[in-house]
Amino acid sequence: MTIGSENWNLTVFRDSLAASQGAADVVSAVIAGNPHAAISFPTGSTPLGMFDVLAARAARGEIDFSVVTIFCLDEYVGVTPEDPNSLTRWLREGFLNRIGIKPAQLRSLPVTANDLIAAAAEYEESIAARGGLDLAILGLGPNGHIGYNEPGSSADSRTRVIELTPESRNQASDYWEGAVPIPDRAMTIGVGTLLEARQILLLVLGEAKAGMLRRTLDEPMIADVPASWLRMAGPRLNVIVDEAAASDLSIGRRVRSAGPDNRGGESGE
Ligand code: PGA
C-alpha cells in the first residue's frame, strides 16, 4: 500500500495547546453522539493538556461523562490499582476523578490474576461484550509503542502480557516511585483490538517525537513501529499533532494545517 492510497486523517495544529483542544473536540463529539461510549485513554505526558481541556469542559457542563465506560489501556503486571506506580491510579487521580468517573464505570486490567493469560482473554471479551471500543485514544511511545504494544507487536495482537523493552522501562523510570524495581512486564490492550475501535485518535506532541512520527506515518507499516499499524484503520484514524511533532513529515500535501482559529482561546482551567 502506498501512502497516496491511504485515507487516514492528519491534522497539524500550531502548538500543543491547540492540538490538545483538537483532541478534546474529538472526545466531545464521540460522547455527544453516544453518551454510553466505551473509551480508552492513554497515560503519559502527552494527554495532560487534553485532560485539562476535558476537565474544564466537564466542569462547565459542556460534556457529560456520567454513563461512559473507560477501559484501561495498559498496566504493569503485579501492580495493584492502589500502588503509587499504577497507571490506573495515575489516570484516576490525574483525570478520571476530575471528570466524575465512578468506580463502576472503570474497567482495569487484571494484572494481579493468577492466570494472566486467561484474565487477559476475559478482559478482551469484556471489550467485545461492550461492542468494542467507540474511541481509542493513544500516545506514541519513543520506541513506537501504542499502549504497551512494544516493537514486534503484530497488527492482530490481542490483550496480553508483554515484556517491556529497555526503552519503555527507562521511560517509566521518569515516573517511578519507591524502591520497588520497575516491572519487566505489562498487560496491554492489543493492536488488533485497538484497530477495531470505531474511532482511533493518535495524539503526538513535541519535537522529540518527530522522528518516530515520521516512521509511523511516512514509512512502510512494520511491527518494529507498532503505531504504524494504526494506518490500517483508514478514515477511522485521526492523527492530531503539533507543528513540532510534524516537523520531519514529508507528506505535507496530506496535512490540513489548523489555522489561526485554533490559536490560544480555550485554556485548560
Ligand atoms: P509520553 O508517552 O506521552 O509520556 O511521551 C507516550 C507513550 O509512551 O505512549
Coordinates of C-alpha atoms and ligand atoms in Angstrom, one line a residue:
M1 CA 0.0 0.0 0.0
T2 CA 1.4 3.4 -0.9
I3 CA 1.0 6.4 1.3
G4 CA -1.0 8.0 -1.5
S5 CA -3.7 5.4 -1.3
E6 CA -4.1 5.7 2.5
N7 CA -7.0 7.7 3.7
W8 CA -6.5 8.3 7.4
N9 CA -6.7 11.9 8.7
L10 CA -3.8 14.0 9.9
T11 CA -4.3 17.4 11.4
V12 CA -1.3 19.6 12.3
F13 CA -2.0 22.3 15.0
R14 CA 0.1 25.2 15.6
D15 CA 1.1 24.2 19.2
S16 CA 0.4 21.7 21.9
L17 CA -2.5 23.6 23.4
A18 CA -4.3 23.9 20.1
A19 CA -3.7 20.2 19.4
S20 CA -4.9 19.3 22.9
Q21 CA -8.1 21.3 22.2
G22 CA -8.4 19.5 18.9
A23 CA -8.1 16.1 20.6
A24 CA -10.7 17.2 23.2
D25 CA -13.0 18.1 20.4
V26 CA -12.9 14.5 19.1
V27 CA -13.7 13.2 22.6
S28 CA -16.6 15.7 22.9
A29 CA -18.0 14.7 19.5
V30 CA -17.9 11.0 20.3
I31 CA -19.7 11.4 23.6
A32 CA -22.2 13.9 22.1
G33 CA -23.0 11.2 19.6
N34 CA -23.1 8.3 22.1
P35 CA -23.2 9.2 25.8
H36 CA -22.6 5.5 26.6
A37 CA -19.4 5.4 24.6
A38 CA -16.6 2.9 25.6
I39 CA -13.3 4.8 25.6
S40 CA -9.6 4.0 26.3
F41 CA -7.4 6.9 27.5
P42 CA -3.6 6.9 27.4
T43 CA -1.2 7.7 30.3
G44 CA 2.0 9.7 29.9
S45 CA 2.8 13.4 29.5
T46 CA 1.1 13.8 26.0
P47 CA -2.6 13.7 27.1
L48 CA -2.2 16.1 30.1
G49 CA -3.3 19.2 28.1
M50 CA -6.3 17.3 26.6
F51 CA -7.2 16.1 30.2
D52 CA -7.2 19.8 31.4
V53 CA -9.4 20.9 28.5
L54 CA -11.9 18.0 29.0
A55 CA -12.0 18.5 32.8
A56 CA -12.7 22.2 32.3
R57 CA -15.5 21.4 29.8
A58 CA -17.0 18.8 32.2
A59 CA -16.9 21.4 35.0
R60 CA -18.8 23.9 32.7
G61 CA -21.4 21.2 31.9
E62 CA -20.3 21.1 28.2
I63 CA -19.5 17.4 28.3
D64 CA -21.2 14.6 30.3
F65 CA -19.0 11.6 31.2
S66 CA -21.7 10.1 33.6
V67 CA -22.5 7.0 31.5
V68 CA -19.3 6.4 29.5
T69 CA -17.2 3.3 30.2
I70 CA -13.5 3.7 30.5
F71 CA -11.2 0.7 29.6
C72 CA -7.7 1.0 30.9
L73 CA -5.1 0.7 28.1
D74 CA -2.2 -0.8 29.9
E75 CA -0.8 -1.6 33.4
Y76 CA 2.3 -3.1 34.9
V77 CA 1.9 -6.8 35.9
G78 CA 1.5 -7.3 39.6
V79 CA 0.9 -3.6 40.4
T80 CA -2.4 -3.1 42.2
P81 CA -4.7 -0.1 41.4
E82 CA -3.7 1.4 44.8
D83 CA 0.0 1.2 44.1
P84 CA 1.6 4.7 43.7
N85 CA 3.1 3.4 40.4
S86 CA -0.1 2.1 39.0
L87 CA -1.0 3.6 35.6
T88 CA -4.7 3.0 36.5
R89 CA -4.2 5.1 39.7
W90 CA -2.4 7.8 37.8
L91 CA -5.2 8.0 35.3
R92 CA -7.8 8.0 38.1
E93 CA -6.2 10.7 40.1
G94 CA -4.9 12.8 37.2
F95 CA -8.1 12.7 35.1
L96 CA -11.0 10.3 35.9
N97 CA -11.7 11.7 39.3
R98 CA -11.8 15.2 37.9
I99 CA -14.5 14.3 35.4
G100 CA -16.5 12.4 37.9
I101 CA -15.9 8.8 36.7
K102 CA -17.4 6.4 39.3
P103 CA -15.6 3.0 40.0
A104 CA -18.4 1.1 38.2
Q105 CA -17.5 3.0 35.0
L106 CA -13.9 1.9 35.1
R107 CA -12.5 -1.4 33.8
S108 CA -9.0 -2.0 35.0
L109 CA -6.6 -4.6 33.6
P110 CA -6.4 -7.9 35.6
V111 CA -2.7 -7.7 36.3
T112 CA -2.7 -9.4 39.6
A113 CA -4.6 -12.5 38.4
N114 CA -3.0 -15.9 39.0
D115 CA -3.7 -16.9 35.4
L116 CA -2.7 -13.8 33.4
I117 CA -3.4 -15.4 30.0
A118 CA -7.0 -16.3 31.0
A119 CA -7.5 -13.0 32.7
A120 CA -6.3 -11.1 29.6
A121 CA -8.7 -13.1 27.4
E122 CA -11.5 -12.2 29.7
Y123 CA -10.7 -8.5 29.5
E124 CA -10.6 -8.8 25.7
E125 CA -14.1 -10.5 25.9
S126 CA -15.4 -7.7 28.2
I127 CA -14.4 -5.1 25.5
A128 CA -16.2 -7.3 22.8
A129 CA -19.2 -7.7 25.1
R130 CA -19.4 -3.9 25.3
G131 CA -19.5 -3.8 21.5
G132 CA -15.8 -2.9 21.1
L133 CA -14.2 0.5 21.8
D134 CA -16.0 3.5 20.5
L135 CA -12.9 5.6 20.8
A136 CA -9.3 4.5 21.4
I137 CA -7.0 7.4 22.3
L138 CA -3.3 6.8 22.1
G139 CA 0.0 8.4 22.6
L140 CA 3.1 7.5 20.7
G141 CA 6.0 5.9 22.6
P142 CA 9.5 7.0 21.9
N143 CA 10.1 3.4 20.6
G144 CA 6.9 3.4 18.5
H145 CA 4.7 1.6 21.0
I146 CA 1.0 2.3 21.4
G147 CA -0.3 1.3 24.9
Y148 CA 2.4 -1.2 25.8
N149 CA 2.3 -2.9 22.4
E150 CA 6.1 -2.9 22.1
P151 CA 8.1 -3.2 18.9
G152 CA 7.5 -6.6 17.4
S153 CA 3.7 -6.5 18.2
S154 CA 1.6 -7.8 15.3
A155 CA -1.4 -6.0 13.8
D156 CA -3.7 -8.7 15.1
S157 CA -2.4 -8.9 18.6
R158 CA -4.9 -9.0 21.5
T159 CA -4.9 -8.0 25.1
R160 CA -2.0 -9.8 26.6
V161 CA 1.1 -9.7 28.8
I162 CA 4.2 -8.3 27.1
E163 CA 7.9 -7.9 28.0
L164 CA 8.8 -4.2 28.3
T165 CA 11.7 -3.0 26.3
P166 CA 14.6 -1.3 27.9
E167 CA 13.4 2.0 26.3
S168 CA 10.0 1.7 27.9
R169 CA 11.4 0.8 31.3
N170 CA 13.7 3.8 31.0
Q171 CA 10.7 6.0 30.1
A172 CA 8.7 4.6 33.1
S173 CA 11.7 5.4 35.4
D174 CA 10.8 9.1 34.9
Y175 CA 7.7 8.5 36.9
W176 CA 8.6 5.6 39.1
E177 CA 8.4 6.0 42.9
G178 CA 9.9 4.0 45.7
A179 CA 12.5 1.2 45.9
V180 CA 10.4 -1.4 44.1
P181 CA 12.0 -2.1 40.7
I182 CA 10.1 -1.3 37.5
P183 CA 8.3 -4.5 36.4
D184 CA 9.6 -6.1 33.3
R185 CA 6.1 -7.0 32.1
A186 CA 2.9 -5.1 31.4
M187 CA -0.6 -6.1 30.2
T188 CA -1.9 -4.1 27.3
I189 CA -4.9 -3.9 25.0
G190 CA -3.7 -5.4 21.7
V191 CA -3.2 -3.7 18.4
G192 CA -5.9 -5.7 16.8
T193 CA -8.4 -4.7 19.5
L194 CA -7.4 -1.0 19.1
L195 CA -7.7 -1.3 15.3
E196 CA -11.3 -2.4 15.7
A197 CA -12.3 0.7 17.6
R198 CA -14.9 2.8 15.8
Q199 CA -12.5 5.8 16.1
I200 CA -8.8 6.0 16.9
L201 CA -7.1 9.2 18.0
L202 CA -3.3 9.2 18.0
L203 CA -2.1 12.4 19.7
V204 CA 1.6 13.3 19.2
L205 CA 3.2 16.4 20.6
G206 CA 6.7 17.9 20.6
E207 CA 9.9 17.8 18.5
A208 CA 11.3 14.7 20.4
K209 CA 8.6 12.6 18.7
A210 CA 9.1 14.0 15.2
G211 CA 11.4 11.1 14.0
M212 CA 9.1 8.4 15.4
L213 CA 6.1 10.1 13.9
R214 CA 7.8 10.1 10.5
R215 CA 8.4 6.3 10.9
T216 CA 4.8 5.9 12.0
L217 CA 3.2 7.7 9.1
D218 CA 5.7 8.1 6.3
E219 CA 7.4 4.7 6.1
P220 CA 6.0 1.2 5.4
M221 CA 3.9 -0.3 8.1
I222 CA 6.0 -2.6 10.2
A223 CA 5.9 -4.4 13.5
D224 CA 9.1 -2.6 14.6
V225 CA 6.8 0.5 14.8
P226 CA 3.5 -0.8 16.2
A227 CA 1.9 2.6 15.8
S228 CA 2.3 2.3 12.1
W229 CA -0.4 -0.4 12.1
L230 CA -3.0 2.2 13.0
R231 CA -3.0 3.3 9.4
M232 CA -4.9 0.2 8.6
A233 CA -7.9 1.8 10.2
G234 CA -8.1 4.3 7.3
P235 CA -10.7 7.0 7.8
R236 CA -11.3 5.8 11.4
L237 CA -7.8 7.1 12.3
N238 CA -7.4 10.7 13.3
V239 CA -3.8 11.7 13.9
I240 CA -3.6 15.0 15.8
V241 CA -0.1 16.6 16.2
D242 CA 1.5 19.9 16.8
E243 CA 3.9 21.5 14.3
A244 CA 6.9 20.4 16.3
A245 CA 6.0 16.8 16.0
A246 CA 5.2 17.2 12.3
S247 CA 8.5 18.8 11.5
D248 CA 10.0 15.6 10.0
L249 CA 7.0 14.6 7.9
S250 CA 7.3 14.6 4.1
I251 CA 3.6 14.2 3.5
G252 CA 2.8 17.8 3.7
R253 CA 0.2 17.6 0.9
R254 CA -2.0 15.5 3.2
V255 CA -1.8 18.0 6.0
R256 CA -4.8 20.1 6.9
S257 CA -3.0 22.7 8.9
A258 CA -5.2 24.2 11.6
G259 CA -5.1 27.9 11.2
P260 CA -5.3 31.0 13.4
D261 CA -8.8 30.0 14.6
N262 CA -7.1 27.3 16.7
R263 CA -4.7 29.6 18.3
G264 CA -5.0 30.3 22.0
G265 CA -8.6 30.6 23.0
E266 CA -9.8 27.9 25.3
S267 CA -7.3 27.1 28.1
G268 CA -7.3 24.2 30.4
E269 CA -8.8 25.6 33.6
Ligands
PGA1 P1 4.5 10.3 26.7 O1 4.3 8.7 26.5 O2 3.2 10.9 26.4 O3 4.9 10.4 28.1 O4 5.5 10.7 25.7 C1 3.7 8.3 25.3 C2 3.6 6.8 25.3 O5 4.5 6.1 25.7 O6 2.5 6.3 24.9

